[in-house]
Short mmCIF file of C-alpha atoms and ligand atoms in Angstrom, two decimals:
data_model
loop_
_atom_site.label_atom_id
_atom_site.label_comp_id
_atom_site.label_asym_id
_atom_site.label_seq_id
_atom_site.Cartn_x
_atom_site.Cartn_y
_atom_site.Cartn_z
CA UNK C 1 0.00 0.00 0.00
CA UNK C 2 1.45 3.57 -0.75
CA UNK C 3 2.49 6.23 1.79
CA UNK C 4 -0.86 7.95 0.63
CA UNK C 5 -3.11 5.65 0.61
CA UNK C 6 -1.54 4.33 4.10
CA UNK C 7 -2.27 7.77 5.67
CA UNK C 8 -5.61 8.44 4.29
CA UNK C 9 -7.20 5.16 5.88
CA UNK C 10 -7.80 4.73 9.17
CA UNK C 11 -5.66 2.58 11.89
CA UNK C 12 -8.41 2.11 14.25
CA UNK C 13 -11.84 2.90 13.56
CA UNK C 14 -14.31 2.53 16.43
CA UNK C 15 -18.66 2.50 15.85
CA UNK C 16 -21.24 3.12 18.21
CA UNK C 17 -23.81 1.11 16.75
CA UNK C 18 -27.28 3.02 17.35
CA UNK C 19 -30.30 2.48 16.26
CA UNK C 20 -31.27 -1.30 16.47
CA UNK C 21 -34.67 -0.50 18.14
CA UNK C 22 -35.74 2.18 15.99
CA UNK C 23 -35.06 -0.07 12.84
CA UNK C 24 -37.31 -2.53 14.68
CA UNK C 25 -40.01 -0.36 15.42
CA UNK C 26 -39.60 1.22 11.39
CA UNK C 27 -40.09 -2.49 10.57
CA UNK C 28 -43.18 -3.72 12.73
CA UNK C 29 -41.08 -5.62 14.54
CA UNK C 30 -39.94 -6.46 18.37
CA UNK C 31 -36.81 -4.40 19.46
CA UNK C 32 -35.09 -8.18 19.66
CA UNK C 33 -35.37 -8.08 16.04
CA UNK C 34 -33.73 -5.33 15.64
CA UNK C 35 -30.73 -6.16 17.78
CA UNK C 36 -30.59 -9.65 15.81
CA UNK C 37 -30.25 -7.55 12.61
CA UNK C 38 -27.38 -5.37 14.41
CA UNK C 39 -26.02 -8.54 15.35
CA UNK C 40 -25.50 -9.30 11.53
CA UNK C 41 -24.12 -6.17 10.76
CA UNK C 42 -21.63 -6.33 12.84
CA UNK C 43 -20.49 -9.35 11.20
CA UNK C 44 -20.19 -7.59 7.73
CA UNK C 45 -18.62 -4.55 8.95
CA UNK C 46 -16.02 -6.74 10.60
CA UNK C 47 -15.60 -8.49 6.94
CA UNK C 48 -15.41 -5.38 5.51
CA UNK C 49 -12.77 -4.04 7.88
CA UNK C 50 -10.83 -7.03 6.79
CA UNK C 51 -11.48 -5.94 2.99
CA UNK C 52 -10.25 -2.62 3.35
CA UNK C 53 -7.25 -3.07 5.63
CA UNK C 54 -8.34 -1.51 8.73
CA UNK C 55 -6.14 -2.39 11.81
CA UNK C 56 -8.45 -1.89 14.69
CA UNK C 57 -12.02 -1.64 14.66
CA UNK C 58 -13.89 -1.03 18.21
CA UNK C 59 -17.47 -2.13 18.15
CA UNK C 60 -19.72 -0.99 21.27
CA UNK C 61 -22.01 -3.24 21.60
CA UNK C 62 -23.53 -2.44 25.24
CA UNK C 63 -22.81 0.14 27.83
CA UNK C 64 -22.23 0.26 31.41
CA UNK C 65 -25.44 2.28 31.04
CA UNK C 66 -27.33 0.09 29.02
CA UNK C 67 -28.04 -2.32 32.48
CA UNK C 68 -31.33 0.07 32.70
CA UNK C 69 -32.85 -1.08 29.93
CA UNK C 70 -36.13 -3.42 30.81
CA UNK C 71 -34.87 -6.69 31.74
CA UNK C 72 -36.69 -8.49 28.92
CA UNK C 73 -33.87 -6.54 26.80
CA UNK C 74 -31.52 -6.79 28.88
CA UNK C 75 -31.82 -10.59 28.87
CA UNK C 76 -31.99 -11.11 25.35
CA UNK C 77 -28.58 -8.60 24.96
CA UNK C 78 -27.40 -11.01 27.20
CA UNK C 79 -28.33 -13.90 25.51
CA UNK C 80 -27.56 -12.55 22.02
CA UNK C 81 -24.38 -11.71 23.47
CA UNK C 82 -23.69 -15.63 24.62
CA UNK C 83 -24.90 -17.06 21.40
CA UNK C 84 -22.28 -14.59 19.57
CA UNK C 85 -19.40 -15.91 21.46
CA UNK C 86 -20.82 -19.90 21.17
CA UNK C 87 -21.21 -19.35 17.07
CA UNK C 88 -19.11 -16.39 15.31
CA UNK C 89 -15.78 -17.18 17.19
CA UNK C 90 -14.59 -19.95 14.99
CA UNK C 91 -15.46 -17.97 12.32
CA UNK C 92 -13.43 -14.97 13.41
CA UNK C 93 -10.13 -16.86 14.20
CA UNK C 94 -10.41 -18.47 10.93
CA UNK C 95 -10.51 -14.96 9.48
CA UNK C 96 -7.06 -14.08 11.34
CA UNK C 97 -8.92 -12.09 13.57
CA UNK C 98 -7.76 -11.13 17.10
CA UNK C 99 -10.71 -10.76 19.69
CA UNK C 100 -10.57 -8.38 22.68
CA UNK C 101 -13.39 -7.82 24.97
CA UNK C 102 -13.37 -4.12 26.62
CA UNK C 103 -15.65 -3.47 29.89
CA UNK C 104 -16.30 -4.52 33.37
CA UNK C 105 -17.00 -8.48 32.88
CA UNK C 106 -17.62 -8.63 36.69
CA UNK C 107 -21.59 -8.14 36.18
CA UNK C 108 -21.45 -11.00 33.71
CA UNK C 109 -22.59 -14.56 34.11
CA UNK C 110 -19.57 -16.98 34.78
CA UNK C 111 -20.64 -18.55 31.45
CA UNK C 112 -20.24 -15.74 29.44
CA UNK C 113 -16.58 -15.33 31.05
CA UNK C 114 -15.76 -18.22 30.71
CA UNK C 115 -16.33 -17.72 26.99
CA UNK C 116 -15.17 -14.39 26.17
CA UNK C 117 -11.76 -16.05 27.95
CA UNK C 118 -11.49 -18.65 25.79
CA UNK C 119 -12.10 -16.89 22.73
CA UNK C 120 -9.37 -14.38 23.72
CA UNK C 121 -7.04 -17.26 24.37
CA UNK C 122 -7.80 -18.51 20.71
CA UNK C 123 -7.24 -15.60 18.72
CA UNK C 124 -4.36 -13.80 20.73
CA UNK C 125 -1.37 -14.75 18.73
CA UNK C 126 -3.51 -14.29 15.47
CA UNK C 127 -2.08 -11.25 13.23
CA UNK C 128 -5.18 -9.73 11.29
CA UNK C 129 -7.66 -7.55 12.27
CA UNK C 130 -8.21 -6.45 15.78
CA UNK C 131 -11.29 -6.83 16.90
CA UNK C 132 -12.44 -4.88 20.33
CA UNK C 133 -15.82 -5.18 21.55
CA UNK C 134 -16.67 -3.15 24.05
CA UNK C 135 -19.65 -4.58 26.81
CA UNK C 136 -20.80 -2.96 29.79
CA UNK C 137 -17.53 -0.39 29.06
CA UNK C 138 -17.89 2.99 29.88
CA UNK C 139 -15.86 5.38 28.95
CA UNK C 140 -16.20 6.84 32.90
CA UNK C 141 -15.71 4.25 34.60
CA UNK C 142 -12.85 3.35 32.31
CA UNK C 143 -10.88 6.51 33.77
CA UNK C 144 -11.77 5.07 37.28
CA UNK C 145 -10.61 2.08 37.15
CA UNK C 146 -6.95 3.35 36.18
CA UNK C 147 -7.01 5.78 38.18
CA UNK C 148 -7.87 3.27 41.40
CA UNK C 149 -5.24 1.20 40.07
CA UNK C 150 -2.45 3.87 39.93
CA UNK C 151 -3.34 5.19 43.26
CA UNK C 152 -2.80 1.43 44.43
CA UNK C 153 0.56 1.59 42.93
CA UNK C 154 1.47 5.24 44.29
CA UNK C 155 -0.09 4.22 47.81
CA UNK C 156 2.58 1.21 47.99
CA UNK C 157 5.12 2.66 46.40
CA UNK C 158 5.70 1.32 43.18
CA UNK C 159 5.14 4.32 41.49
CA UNK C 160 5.48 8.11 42.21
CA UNK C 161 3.22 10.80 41.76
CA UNK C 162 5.09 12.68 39.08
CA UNK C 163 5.55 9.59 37.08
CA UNK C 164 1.55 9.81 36.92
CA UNK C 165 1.09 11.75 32.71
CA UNK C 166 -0.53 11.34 29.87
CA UNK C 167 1.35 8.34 28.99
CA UNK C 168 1.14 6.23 31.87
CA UNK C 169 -2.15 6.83 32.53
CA UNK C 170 -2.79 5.50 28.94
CA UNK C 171 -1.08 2.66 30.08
CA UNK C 172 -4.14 1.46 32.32
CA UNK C 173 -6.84 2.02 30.20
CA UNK C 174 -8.46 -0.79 28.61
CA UNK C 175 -6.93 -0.09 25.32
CA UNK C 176 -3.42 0.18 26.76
CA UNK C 177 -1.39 -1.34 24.15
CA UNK C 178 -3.64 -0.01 21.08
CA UNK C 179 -3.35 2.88 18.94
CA UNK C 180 -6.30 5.25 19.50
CA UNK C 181 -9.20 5.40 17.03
CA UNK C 182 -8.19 7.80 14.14
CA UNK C 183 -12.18 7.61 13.14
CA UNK C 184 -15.16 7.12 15.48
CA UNK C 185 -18.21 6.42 13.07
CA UNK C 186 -21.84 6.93 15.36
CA UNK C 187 -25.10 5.60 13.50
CA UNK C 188 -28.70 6.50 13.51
CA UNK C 189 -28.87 10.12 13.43
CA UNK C 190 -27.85 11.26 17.45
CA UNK C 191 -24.48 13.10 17.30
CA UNK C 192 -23.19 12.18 21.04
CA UNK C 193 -20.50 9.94 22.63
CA UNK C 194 -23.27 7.91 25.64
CA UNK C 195 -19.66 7.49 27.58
CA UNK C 196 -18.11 5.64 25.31
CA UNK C 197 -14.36 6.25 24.64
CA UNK C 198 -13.62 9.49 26.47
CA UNK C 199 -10.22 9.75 26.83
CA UNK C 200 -9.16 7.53 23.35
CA UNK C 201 -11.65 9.81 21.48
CA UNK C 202 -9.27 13.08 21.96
CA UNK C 203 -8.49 13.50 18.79
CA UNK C 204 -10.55 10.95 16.62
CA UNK C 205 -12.50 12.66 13.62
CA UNK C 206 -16.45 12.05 14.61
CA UNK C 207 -18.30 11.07 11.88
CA UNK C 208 -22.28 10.77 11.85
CA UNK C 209 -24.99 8.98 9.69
CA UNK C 210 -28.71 8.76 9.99
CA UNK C 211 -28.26 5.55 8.98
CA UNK C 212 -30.16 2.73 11.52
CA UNK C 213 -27.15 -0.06 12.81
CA UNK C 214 -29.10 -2.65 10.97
CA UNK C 215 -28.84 -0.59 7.65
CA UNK C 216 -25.56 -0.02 7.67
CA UNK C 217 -23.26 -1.99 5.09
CA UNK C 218 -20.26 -1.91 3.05
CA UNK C 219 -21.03 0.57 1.39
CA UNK C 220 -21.72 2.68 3.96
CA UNK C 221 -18.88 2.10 5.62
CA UNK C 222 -16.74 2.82 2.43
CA UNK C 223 -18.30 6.44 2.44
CA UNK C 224 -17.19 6.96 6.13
CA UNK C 225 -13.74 6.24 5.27
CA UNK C 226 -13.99 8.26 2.66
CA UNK C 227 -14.74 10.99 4.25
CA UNK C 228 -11.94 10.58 6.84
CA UNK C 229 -9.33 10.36 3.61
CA UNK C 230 -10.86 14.28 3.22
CA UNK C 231 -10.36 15.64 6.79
CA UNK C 232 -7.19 17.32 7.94
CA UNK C 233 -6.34 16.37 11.66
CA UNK C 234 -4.06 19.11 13.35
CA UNK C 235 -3.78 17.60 16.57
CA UNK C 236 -2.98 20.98 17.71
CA UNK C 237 -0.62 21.63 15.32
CA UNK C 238 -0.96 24.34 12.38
CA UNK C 239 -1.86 23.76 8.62
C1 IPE V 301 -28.15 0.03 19.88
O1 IPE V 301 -29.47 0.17 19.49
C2 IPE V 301 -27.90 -1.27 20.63
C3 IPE V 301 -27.65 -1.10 22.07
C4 IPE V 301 -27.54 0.02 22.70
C5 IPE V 301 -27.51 -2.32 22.83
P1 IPE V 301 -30.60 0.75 20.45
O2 IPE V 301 -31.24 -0.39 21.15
O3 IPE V 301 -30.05 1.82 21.31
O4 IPE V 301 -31.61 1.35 19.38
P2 IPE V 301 -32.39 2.73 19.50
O5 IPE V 301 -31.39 3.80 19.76
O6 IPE V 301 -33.37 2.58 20.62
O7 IPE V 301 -33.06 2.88 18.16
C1 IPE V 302 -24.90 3.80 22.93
O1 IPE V 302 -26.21 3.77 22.50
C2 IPE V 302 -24.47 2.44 23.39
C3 IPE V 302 -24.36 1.42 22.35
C4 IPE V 302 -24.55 1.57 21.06
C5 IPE V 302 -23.96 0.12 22.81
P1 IPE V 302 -27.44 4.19 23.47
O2 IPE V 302 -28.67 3.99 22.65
O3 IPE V 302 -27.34 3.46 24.74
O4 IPE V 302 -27.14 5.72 23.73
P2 IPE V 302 -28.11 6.90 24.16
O5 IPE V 302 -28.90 6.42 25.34
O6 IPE V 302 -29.00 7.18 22.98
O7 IPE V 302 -27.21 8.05 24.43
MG1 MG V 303 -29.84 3.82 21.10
#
């Protein structure tokens, strides 16, 4: 791939996928049906990550937020979620894809650990696509957690407060070892972050579409990187 092309596309593009009941409801249909349909999407927009060379691609699929939901939908997130993990999987470390689940797993059934460990074990060493998918993750409570865990380290003494910047603090995030998304792509029409990546989003170039999660395809997702190739991040700098 050229220099150009290189720096025009995306390391690390990361999608809140919205929309899912509103596509139901467009439809006739039970919200389930909708989050089915996202389900599916996801699984071409990871294909066509693969297609177009995309290094990183950050899917949130619930948030720490999301628990408030009526439990009829929270149960059949929960279930969707399991069935995911039991079926897709194999599929995704045949594809060379690496798997990486981002969020507080401690409100999760020990059978959906169990399975989001052993598909992590599976795909770790593989060398394609990087796959993040963020569950009950908040982009708050993200922040918390490293900084509880760096005032642990501070408090014994393994690390001193002015060692505490930008960089270390990175270091405890979720996404510690992984570039920051270049391109955060939000669907169905609301232009907002709902806590998502807060501190990885500094400098990501937002991108919106009215399009509903279940709508959105290939194509789609062509235009959105299209539209990054066109912006011109500064990151402070000047022109
Ligand atoms: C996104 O779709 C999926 C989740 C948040 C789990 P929604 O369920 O939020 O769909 P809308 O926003 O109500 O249409
Ligand atoms: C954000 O969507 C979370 C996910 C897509 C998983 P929400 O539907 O929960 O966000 P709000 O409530 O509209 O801000
Ligand atoms: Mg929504």
């Amino acid at each position: 791939m050229s220099d150009m092309l290189s720096q025009s596309l995306p390391k690390h593009v990361a999608i809140i996928m919205d929309g899912n009941g509103r596509w139901a409801r467009q439809q006739g249909k039970p919200r389930w049906r909708g989050h089915q349909a996202g389900a599916d999407a996801a699984g071409k927009i990871i294909q066509a990550a693969i297609d177009q060379h995309v290094d990183v691609l950050s899917l949130f699929a619930f948030s720490s937020e999301n628990w408030c939901r009526p439990e009829e939908e929270v149960n059949y997130l929960m279930k969707l979620l399991l069935h995911m993990l039991k079926t897709q999987v194999k599929e995704l470390h045949k594809k060379n894809v690496a798997l990486y689940v981002a969020g507080d797993l401690s409100q999760f059934s020990a059978q959906i650990c169990a399975h989001i460990k052993k598909a992590e074990a599976l795909t770790c060493a593989n060398t394609g696509l990087k796959l993040i998918v963020a569950v009950n993750y908040g982009g708050q409570w993200d922040i918390v957690q490293a900084a509880q865990r760096i005032a642990e380290q501070v408090a014994t003494g393994v690390l001193t407060l002015d060692q505490v910047d930008e960089k270390l603090f990175s270091q405890y995030l979720v996404l510690s070892n992984i570039s920051h998304p270049d391109l955060l792509i939000r669907t169905s029409g609301e232009q907002r972050i709902s806590n998502f990546f807060l501190w990885q989003l500094a400098y990501a170039e937002l991108y919106f579409t009215p399009i509903l999660w279940p709508d959105f395809d290939e194509k789609a997702f062509q235009k959105a990187l299209d539209e990054y190739a066109k912006r011109h991040r500064r990151f402070g700098g000047r022109m």
